[in-house]
Amino acid sequence: MHPLLTAAGTTAPPGVPLPPLNLPETGFLRQAQVLAFVPISKSTLWRRVQARTFPQPVKLSERVTVWRAEDIRRWIASHGGGN
């Protein structure tokens, strides 16, 4: 089970209500933020990236990998979640 994330991407203690997460129109998302919108495991995320069935990430630096919000929105819409 994924930890609950705040809009800033930090976890909240169990039982603490969170404001609904909104996928931004543009910008970059870190792995934890992507997984808050796409209910799959980290392993499945990377398997799908390798298989090219999930949007390719962008490497901002040696230790920072992100996804474009637009790519994630398109992927969600193409998999029936864009209502």
mmCIF file of N, CA, C and O in Angstrom:
data_model
loop_
_atom_site.group_PDB
_atom_site.id
_atom_site.type_symbol
_atom_site.label_atom_id
_atom_site.label_comp_id
_atom_site.label_asym_id
_atom_site.label_seq_id
_atom_site.Cartn_x
_atom_site.Cartn_y
_atom_site.Cartn_z
ATOM 1 N N MET A 1 0.844 -1.178 0.000
ATOM 2 C CA MET A 1 0.000 0.000 0.000
ATOM 3 C C MET A 1 0.886 1.236 0.000
ATOM 4 O O MET A 1 1.863 1.303 0.709
ATOM 5 N N HIS A 2 0.520 2.242 -0.782
ATOM 6 C CA HIS A 2 1.287 3.470 -0.864
ATOM 7 C C HIS A 2 0.975 4.348 0.340
ATOM 8 O O HIS A 2 -0.155 4.410 0.794
ATOM 9 N N PRO A 3 1.972 5.076 0.862
ATOM 10 C CA PRO A 3 1.674 6.030 1.934
ATOM 11 C C PRO A 3 0.824 7.158 1.385
ATOM 12 O O PRO A 3 0.854 7.449 0.196
ATOM 13 N N LEU A 4 0.076 7.777 2.263
ATOM 14 C CA LEU A 4 -0.739 8.910 1.847
ATOM 15 C C LEU A 4 0.170 10.105 1.634
ATOM 16 O O LEU A 4 1.063 10.375 2.427
ATOM 17 N N LEU A 5 -0.047 10.824 0.543
ATOM 18 C CA LEU A 5 0.804 11.960 0.204
ATOM 19 C C LEU A 5 0.031 13.255 0.290
ATOM 20 O O LEU A 5 -1.148 13.314 -0.062
ATOM 21 N N THR A 6 0.708 14.294 0.748
ATOM 22 C CA THR A 6 0.121 15.625 0.713
ATOM 23 C C THR A 6 0.392 16.210 -0.667
ATOM 24 O O THR A 6 1.129 15.631 -1.459
ATOM 25 N N ALA A 7 -0.189 17.358 -0.935
ATOM 26 C CA ALA A 7 0.036 17.993 -2.232
ATOM 27 C C ALA A 7 1.512 18.303 -2.450
ATOM 28 O O ALA A 7 1.984 18.342 -3.568
ATOM 29 N N ALA A 8 2.260 18.490 -1.358
ATOM 30 C CA ALA A 8 3.693 18.776 -1.482
ATOM 31 C C ALA A 8 4.502 17.504 -1.687
ATOM 32 O O ALA A 8 5.704 17.558 -1.857
ATOM 33 N N GLY A 9 3.844 16.342 -1.646
ATOM 34 C CA GLY A 9 4.545 15.090 -1.873
ATOM 35 C C GLY A 9 5.098 14.459 -0.609
ATOM 36 O O GLY A 9 5.848 13.498 -0.682
ATOM 37 N N THR A 10 4.724 14.974 0.563
ATOM 38 C CA THR A 10 5.183 14.392 1.813
ATOM 39 C C THR A 10 4.104 13.486 2.379
ATOM 40 O O THR A 10 2.932 13.618 2.034
ATOM 41 N N THR A 11 4.489 12.556 3.237
ATOM 42 C CA THR A 11 3.515 11.636 3.802
ATOM 43 C C THR A 11 2.820 12.271 4.996
ATOM 44 O O THR A 11 3.361 13.152 5.658
ATOM 45 N N ALA A 12 1.611 11.819 5.266
ATOM 46 C CA ALA A 12 0.841 12.285 6.412
ATOM 47 C C ALA A 12 0.617 11.101 7.344
ATOM 48 O O ALA A 12 0.523 9.965 6.891
ATOM 49 N N PRO A 13 0.516 11.350 8.648
ATOM 50 C CA PRO A 13 0.271 10.255 9.585
ATOM 51 C C PRO A 13 -1.072 9.593 9.317
ATOM 52 O O PRO A 13 -2.004 10.235 8.813
ATOM 53 N N PRO A 14 -1.194 8.294 9.633
ATOM 54 C CA PRO A 14 -2.476 7.600 9.443
ATOM 55 C C PRO A 14 -3.594 8.307 10.205
ATOM 56 O O PRO A 14 -3.388 8.793 11.314
ATOM 57 N N GLY A 15 -4.749 8.370 9.609
ATOM 58 C CA GLY A 15 -5.917 8.973 10.239
ATOM 59 C C GLY A 15 -6.029 10.475 10.044
ATOM 60 O O GLY A 15 -7.021 11.077 10.416
ATOM 61 N N VAL A 16 -5.011 11.097 9.477
ATOM 62 C CA VAL A 16 -5.055 12.537 9.234
ATOM 63 C C VAL A 16 -5.651 12.765 7.856
ATOM 64 O O VAL A 16 -5.131 12.266 6.869
ATOM 65 N N PRO A 17 -6.785 13.492 7.780
ATOM 66 C CA PRO A 17 -7.391 13.717 6.466
ATOM 67 C C PRO A 17 -6.493 14.589 5.598
ATOM 68 O O PRO A 17 -5.843 15.517 6.071
ATOM 69 N N LEU A 18 -6.466 14.262 4.326
ATOM 70 C CA LEU A 18 -5.649 15.006 3.371
ATOM 71 C C LEU A 18 -6.535 15.724 2.375
ATOM 72 O O LEU A 18 -7.597 15.226 2.012
ATOM 73 N N PRO A 19 -6.094 16.893 1.913
ATOM 74 C CA PRO A 19 -6.833 17.534 0.830
ATOM 75 C C PRO A 19 -6.683 16.682 -0.423
ATOM 76 O O PRO A 19 -5.694 15.970 -0.578
ATOM 77 N N PRO A 20 -7.674 16.708 -1.322
ATOM 78 C CA PRO A 20 -7.555 15.905 -2.536
ATOM 79 C C PRO A 20 -6.346 16.337 -3.363
ATOM 80 O O PRO A 20 -6.026 17.517 -3.435
ATOM 81 N N LEU A 21 -5.680 15.362 -3.953
ATOM 82 C CA LEU A 21 -4.537 15.663 -4.812
ATOM 83 C C LEU A 21 -5.035 16.036 -6.200
ATOM 84 O O LEU A 21 -5.945 15.413 -6.721
ATOM 85 N N ASN A 22 -4.427 17.030 -6.766
ATOM 86 C CA ASN A 22 -4.756 17.442 -8.124
ATOM 87 C C ASN A 22 -3.513 17.300 -8.975
ATOM 88 O O ASN A 22 -2.460 17.816 -8.634
ATOM 89 N N LEU A 23 -3.658 16.611 -10.078
ATOM 90 C CA LEU A 23 -2.549 16.454 -11.009
ATOM 91 C C LEU A 23 -2.351 17.773 -11.738
ATOM 92 O O LEU A 23 -3.271 18.278 -12.377
ATOM 93 N N PRO A 24 -1.166 18.374 -11.624
ATOM 94 C CA PRO A 24 -0.959 19.664 -12.286
ATOM 95 C C PRO A 24 -1.055 19.546 -13.803
ATOM 96 O O PRO A 24 -0.824 18.475 -14.367
ATOM 97 N N GLU A 25 -1.415 20.645 -14.447
ATOM 98 C CA GLU A 25 -1.509 20.674 -15.910
ATOM 99 C C GLU A 25 -0.132 20.510 -16.539
ATOM 100 O O GLU A 25 0.023 19.812 -17.528
ATOM 101 N N THR A 26 0.859 21.201 -15.989
ATOM 102 C CA THR A 26 2.219 21.148 -16.511
ATOM 103 C C THR A 26 3.187 21.029 -15.339
ATOM 104 O O THR A 26 2.796 21.152 -14.179
ATOM 105 N N GLY A 27 4.432 20.788 -15.668
ATOM 106 C CA GLY A 27 5.457 20.701 -14.642
ATOM 107 C C GLY A 27 6.007 19.290 -14.535
ATOM 108 O O GLY A 27 5.723 18.425 -15.377
ATOM 109 N N PHE A 28 6.797 19.083 -13.507
ATOM 110 C CA PHE A 28 7.437 17.794 -13.305
ATOM 111 C C PHE A 28 6.925 17.124 -12.039
ATOM 112 O O PHE A 28 6.579 17.801 -11.070
ATOM 113 N N LEU A 29 6.874 15.799 -12.076
ATOM 114 C CA LEU A 29 6.458 14.999 -10.928
ATOM 115 C C LEU A 29 7.567 14.035 -10.555
ATOM 116 O O LEU A 29 8.138 13.380 -11.431
ATOM 117 N N ARG A 30 7.856 13.913 -9.269
ATOM 118 C CA ARG A 30 8.814 12.927 -8.785
ATOM 119 C C ARG A 30 8.100 11.576 -8.696
ATOM 120 O O ARG A 30 6.876 11.474 -8.805
ATOM 121 N N GLN A 31 8.853 10.513 -8.485
ATOM 122 C CA GLN A 31 8.296 9.159 -8.464
ATOM 123 C C GLN A 31 7.144 9.022 -7.464
ATOM 124 O O GLN A 31 6.089 8.473 -7.807
ATOM 125 N N ALA A 32 7.309 9.513 -6.242
ATOM 126 C CA ALA A 32 6.252 9.383 -5.231
ATOM 127 C C ALA A 32 4.975 10.091 -5.665
ATOM 128 O O ALA A 32 3.866 9.607 -5.397
ATOM 129 N N GLN A 33 5.120 11.228 -6.347
ATOM 130 C CA GLN A 33 3.949 11.949 -6.829
ATOM 131 C C GLN A 33 3.254 11.182 -7.948
ATOM 132 O O GLN A 33 2.027 11.129 -7.989
ATOM 133 N N VAL A 34 4.016 10.591 -8.848
ATOM 134 C CA VAL A 34 3.431 9.782 -9.922
ATOM 135 C C VAL A 34 2.648 8.624 -9.311
ATOM 136 O O VAL A 34 1.506 8.348 -9.695
ATOM 137 N N LEU A 35 3.246 7.949 -8.333
ATOM 138 C CA LEU A 35 2.600 6.782 -7.729
ATOM 139 C C LEU A 35 1.360 7.150 -6.916
ATOM 140 O O LEU A 35 0.522 6.299 -6.652
ATOM 141 N N ALA A 36 1.220 8.430 -6.538
ATOM 142 C CA ALA A 36 0.002 8.876 -5.859
ATOM 143 C C ALA A 36 -1.179 8.905 -6.821
ATOM 144 O O ALA A 36 -2.324 8.744 -6.420
ATOM 145 N N PHE A 37 -0.901 9.083 -8.122
ATOM 146 C CA PHE A 37 -1.953 9.150 -9.133
ATOM 147 C C PHE A 37 -2.122 7.850 -9.898
ATOM 148 O O PHE A 37 -3.175 7.598 -10.475
ATOM 149 N N VAL A 38 -1.084 7.037 -9.949
ATOM 150 C CA VAL A 38 -1.106 5.777 -10.681
ATOM 151 C C VAL A 38 -0.875 4.664 -9.665
ATOM 152 O O VAL A 38 0.247 4.494 -9.193
ATOM 153 N N PRO A 39 -1.915 3.937 -9.285
ATOM 154 C CA PRO A 39 -1.803 2.956 -8.198
ATOM 155 C C PRO A 39 -1.084 1.666 -8.592
ATOM 156 O O PRO A 39 -1.687 0.599 -8.711
ATOM 157 N N ILE A 40 0.223 1.783 -8.819
ATOM 158 C CA ILE A 40 1.061 0.629 -9.105
ATOM 159 C C ILE A 40 2.279 0.700 -8.188
ATOM 160 O O ILE A 40 2.547 1.750 -7.589
ATOM 161 N N SER A 41 3.007 -0.383 -8.090
ATOM 162 C CA SER A 41 4.202 -0.389 -7.251
ATOM 163 C C SER A 41 5.372 0.265 -7.987
ATOM 164 O O SER A 41 5.339 0.441 -9.201
ATOM 165 N N LYS A 42 6.424 0.600 -7.221
ATOM 166 C CA LYS A 42 7.626 1.166 -7.840
ATOM 167 C C LYS A 42 8.211 0.194 -8.854
ATOM 168 O O LYS A 42 8.638 0.599 -9.932
ATOM 169 N N SER A 43 8.222 -1.094 -8.509
ATOM 170 C CA SER A 43 8.776 -2.101 -9.419
ATOM 171 C C SER A 43 7.993 -2.159 -10.719
ATOM 172 O O SER A 43 8.577 -2.228 -11.804
ATOM 173 N N THR A 44 6.676 -2.128 -10.613
ATOM 174 C CA THR A 44 5.831 -2.158 -11.810
ATOM 175 C C THR A 44 6.029 -0.896 -12.632
ATOM 176 O O THR A 44 6.095 -0.956 -13.861
ATOM 177 N N LEU A 45 6.158 0.243 -11.974
ATOM 178 C CA LEU A 45 6.421 1.500 -12.678
ATOM 179 C C LEU A 45 7.671 1.360 -13.541
ATOM 180 O O LEU A 45 7.639 1.635 -14.740
ATOM 181 N N TRP A 46 8.763 0.883 -12.956
ATOM 182 C CA TRP A 46 10.022 0.788 -13.698
ATOM 183 C C TRP A 46 9.990 -0.310 -14.758
ATOM 184 O O TRP A 46 10.595 -0.173 -15.820
ATOM 185 N N ARG A 47 9.248 -1.391 -14.505
ATOM 186 C CA ARG A 47 9.079 -2.417 -15.553
ATOM 187 C C ARG A 47 8.359 -1.827 -16.750
ATOM 188 O O ARG A 47 8.724 -2.086 -17.902
ATOM 189 N N ARG A 48 7.330 -1.039 -16.491
ATOM 190 C CA ARG A 48 6.572 -0.418 -17.586
ATOM 191 C C ARG A 48 7.400 0.634 -18.318
ATOM 192 O O ARG A 48 7.282 0.784 -19.533
ATOM 193 N N VAL A 49 8.236 1.366 -17.595
ATOM 194 C CA VAL A 49 9.136 2.322 -18.245
ATOM 195 C C VAL A 49 10.077 1.560 -19.170
ATOM 196 O O VAL A 49 10.268 1.943 -20.332
ATOM 197 N N GLN A 50 10.666 0.470 -18.687
ATOM 198 C CA GLN A 50 11.586 -0.335 -19.496
ATOM 199 C C GLN A 50 10.896 -0.922 -20.719
ATOM 200 O O GLN A 50 11.483 -1.007 -21.791
ATOM 201 N N ALA A 51 9.631 -1.340 -20.536
ATOM 202 C CA ALA A 51 8.864 -1.926 -21.640
ATOM 203 C C ALA A 51 8.286 -0.859 -22.571
ATOM 204 O O ALA A 51 7.649 -1.187 -23.579
ATOM 205 N N ARG A 52 8.484 0.397 -22.211
ATOM 206 C CA ARG A 52 7.953 1.537 -22.972
ATOM 207 C C ARG A 52 6.425 1.546 -23.039
ATOM 208 O O ARG A 52 5.831 1.980 -24.029
ATOM 209 N N THR A 53 5.782 1.039 -21.968
ATOM 210 C CA THR A 53 4.328 1.099 -21.868
ATOM 211 C C THR A 53 3.892 2.165 -20.861
ATOM 212 O O THR A 53 2.718 2.272 -20.541
ATOM 213 N N PHE A 54 4.848 2.932 -20.369
ATOM 214 C CA PHE A 54 4.605 4.037 -19.453
ATOM 215 C C PHE A 54 5.508 5.182 -19.912
ATOM 216 O O PHE A 54 6.575 4.934 -20.477
ATOM 217 N N PRO A 55 5.091 6.433 -19.696
ATOM 218 C CA PRO A 55 5.911 7.556 -20.160
ATOM 219 C C PRO A 55 7.360 7.474 -19.651
ATOM 220 O O PRO A 55 7.607 7.081 -18.515
ATOM 221 N N GLN A 56 8.270 7.866 -20.504
ATOM 222 C CA GLN A 56 9.683 7.862 -20.153
ATOM 223 C C GLN A 56 9.981 9.039 -19.218
ATOM 224 O O GLN A 56 9.495 10.147 -19.433
ATOM 225 N N PRO A 57 10.788 8.808 -18.188
ATOM 226 C CA PRO A 57 11.144 9.898 -17.285
ATOM 227 C C PRO A 57 12.212 10.795 -17.895
ATOM 228 O O PRO A 57 12.822 10.463 -18.910
ATOM 229 N N VAL A 58 12.411 11.926 -17.248
ATOM 230 C CA VAL A 58 13.430 12.891 -17.639
ATOM 231 C C VAL A 58 14.450 12.933 -16.509
ATOM 232 O O VAL A 58 14.076 13.037 -15.335
ATOM 233 N N LYS A 59 15.712 12.831 -16.847
ATOM 234 C CA LYS A 59 16.790 12.867 -15.858
ATOM 235 C C LYS A 59 17.238 14.325 -15.728
ATOM 236 O O LYS A 59 17.838 14.877 -16.644
ATOM 237 N N LEU A 60 16.929 14.971 -14.581
ATOM 238 C CA LEU A 60 17.330 16.357 -14.376
ATOM 239 C C LEU A 60 18.767 16.458 -13.863
ATOM 240 O O LEU A 60 19.449 17.441 -14.114
ATOM 241 N N SER A 61 19.183 15.455 -13.138
ATOM 242 C CA SER A 61 20.562 15.378 -12.661
ATOM 243 C C SER A 61 20.857 13.913 -12.363
ATOM 244 O O SER A 61 20.004 13.047 -12.556
ATOM 245 N N GLU A 62 22.038 13.634 -11.856
ATOM 246 C CA GLU A 62 22.413 12.251 -11.575
ATOM 247 C C GLU A 62 21.435 11.580 -10.610
ATOM 248 O O GLU A 62 21.142 10.405 -10.744
ATOM 249 N N ARG A 63 20.897 12.345 -9.665
ATOM 250 C CA ARG A 63 20.031 11.759 -8.639
ATOM 251 C C ARG A 63 18.575 12.210 -8.695
ATOM 252 O O ARG A 63 17.798 11.869 -7.804
ATOM 253 N N VAL A 64 18.212 12.971 -9.713
ATOM 254 C CA VAL A 64 16.838 13.480 -9.805
ATOM 255 C C VAL A 64 16.209 13.036 -11.115
ATOM 256 O O VAL A 64 16.646 13.425 -12.194
ATOM 257 N N THR A 65 15.165 12.206 -10.986
ATOM 258 C CA THR A 65 14.403 11.715 -12.133
ATOM 259 C C THR A 65 12.960 12.174 -11.959
ATOM 260 O O THR A 65 12.395 12.052 -10.873
ATOM 261 N N VAL A 66 12.373 12.697 -13.018
ATOM 262 C CA VAL A 66 11.011 13.227 -12.964
ATOM 263 C C VAL A 66 10.240 12.779 -14.213
ATOM 264 O O VAL A 66 10.826 12.295 -15.180
ATOM 265 N N TRP A 67 8.938 12.958 -14.154
ATOM 266 C CA TRP A 67 8.068 12.733 -15.309
ATOM 267 C C TRP A 67 7.353 14.023 -15.601
ATOM 268 O O TRP A 67 7.027 14.799 -14.694
ATOM 269 N N ARG A 68 7.073 14.269 -16.870
ATOM 270 C CA ARG A 68 6.284 15.447 -17.257
ATOM 271 C C ARG A 68 4.819 15.187 -16.888
ATOM 272 O O ARG A 68 4.256 14.142 -17.226
ATOM 273 N N ALA A 69 4.213 16.156 -16.225
ATOM 274 C CA ALA A 69 2.805 16.026 -15.819
ATOM 275 C C ALA A 69 1.918 15.784 -17.033
ATOM 276 O O ALA A 69 0.970 14.987 -16.975
ATOM 277 N N GLU A 70 2.238 16.428 -18.149
ATOM 278 C CA GLU A 70 1.434 16.262 -19.363
ATOM 279 C C GLU A 70 1.461 14.808 -19.838
ATOM 280 O O GLU A 70 0.435 14.275 -20.274
ATOM 281 N N ASP A 71 2.634 14.159 -19.756
ATOM 282 C CA ASP A 71 2.761 12.756 -20.178
ATOM 283 C C ASP A 71 1.940 11.845 -19.271
ATOM 284 O O ASP A 71 1.284 10.912 -19.744
ATOM 285 N N ILE A 72 1.963 12.117 -17.975
ATOM 286 C CA ILE A 72 1.202 11.303 -17.022
ATOM 287 C C ILE A 72 -0.292 11.501 -17.249
ATOM 288 O O ILE A 72 -1.062 10.536 -17.257
ATOM 289 N N ARG A 73 -0.720 12.745 -17.471
ATOM 290 C CA ARG A 73 -2.139 13.013 -17.762
ATOM 291 C C ARG A 73 -2.597 12.244 -19.004
ATOM 292 O O ARG A 73 -3.661 11.640 -19.007
ATOM 293 N N ARG A 74 -1.779 12.291 -20.056
ATOM 294 C CA ARG A 74 -2.123 11.592 -21.306
ATOM 295 C C ARG A 74 -2.213 10.089 -21.061
ATOM 296 O O ARG A 74 -3.124 9.425 -21.552
ATOM 297 N N TRP A 75 -1.263 9.528 -20.304
ATOM 298 C CA TRP A 75 -1.259 8.100 -20.025
ATOM 299 C C TRP A 75 -2.511 7.702 -19.243
ATOM 300 O O TRP A 75 -3.161 6.700 -19.565
ATOM 301 N N ILE A 76 -2.857 8.475 -18.231
ATOM 302 C CA ILE A 76 -4.060 8.186 -17.424
ATOM 303 C C ILE A 76 -5.304 8.243 -18.313
ATOM 304 O O ILE A 76 -6.154 7.351 -18.256
ATOM 305 N N ALA A 77 -5.405 9.267 -19.147
ATOM 306 C CA ALA A 77 -6.571 9.405 -20.039
ATOM 307 C C ALA A 77 -6.667 8.233 -21.008
ATOM 308 O O ALA A 77 -7.753 7.726 -21.283
ATOM 309 N N SER A 78 -5.525 7.767 -21.500
ATOM 310 C CA SER A 78 -5.548 6.663 -22.458
ATOM 311 C C SER A 78 -5.872 5.323 -21.804
ATOM 312 O O SER A 78 -6.183 4.363 -22.492
ATOM 313 N N HIS A 79 -5.807 5.269 -20.489
ATOM 314 C CA HIS A 79 -6.135 4.044 -19.759
ATOM 315 C C HIS A 79 -7.455 4.145 -19.013
ATOM 316 O O HIS A 79 -7.681 3.473 -18.013
ATOM 317 N N GLY A 80 -8.332 5.040 -19.492
ATOM 318 C CA GLY A 80 -9.690 5.126 -18.957
ATOM 319 C C GLY A 80 -9.851 5.936 -17.688
ATOM 320 O O GLY A 80 -10.919 5.927 -17.101
ATOM 321 N N GLY A 81 -8.834 6.674 -17.260
ATOM 322 C CA GLY A 81 -8.944 7.444 -16.045
ATOM 323 C C GLY A 81 -9.091 8.938 -16.258
ATOM 324 O O GLY A 81 -9.002 9.695 -15.322
ATOM 325 N N GLY A 82 -9.308 9.346 -17.471
ATOM 326 C CA GLY A 82 -9.345 10.776 -17.767
ATOM 327 C C GLY A 82 -10.728 11.391 -17.741
ATOM 328 O O GLY A 82 -10.960 12.386 -18.384
ATOM 329 N N ASN A 83 -11.683 10.820 -17.028
ATOM 330 C CA ASN A 83 -13.058 11.341 -17.029
ATOM 331 C C ASN A 83 -13.125 12.649 -16.323
ATOM 332 O O ASN A 83 -12.670 12.908 -15.332
#
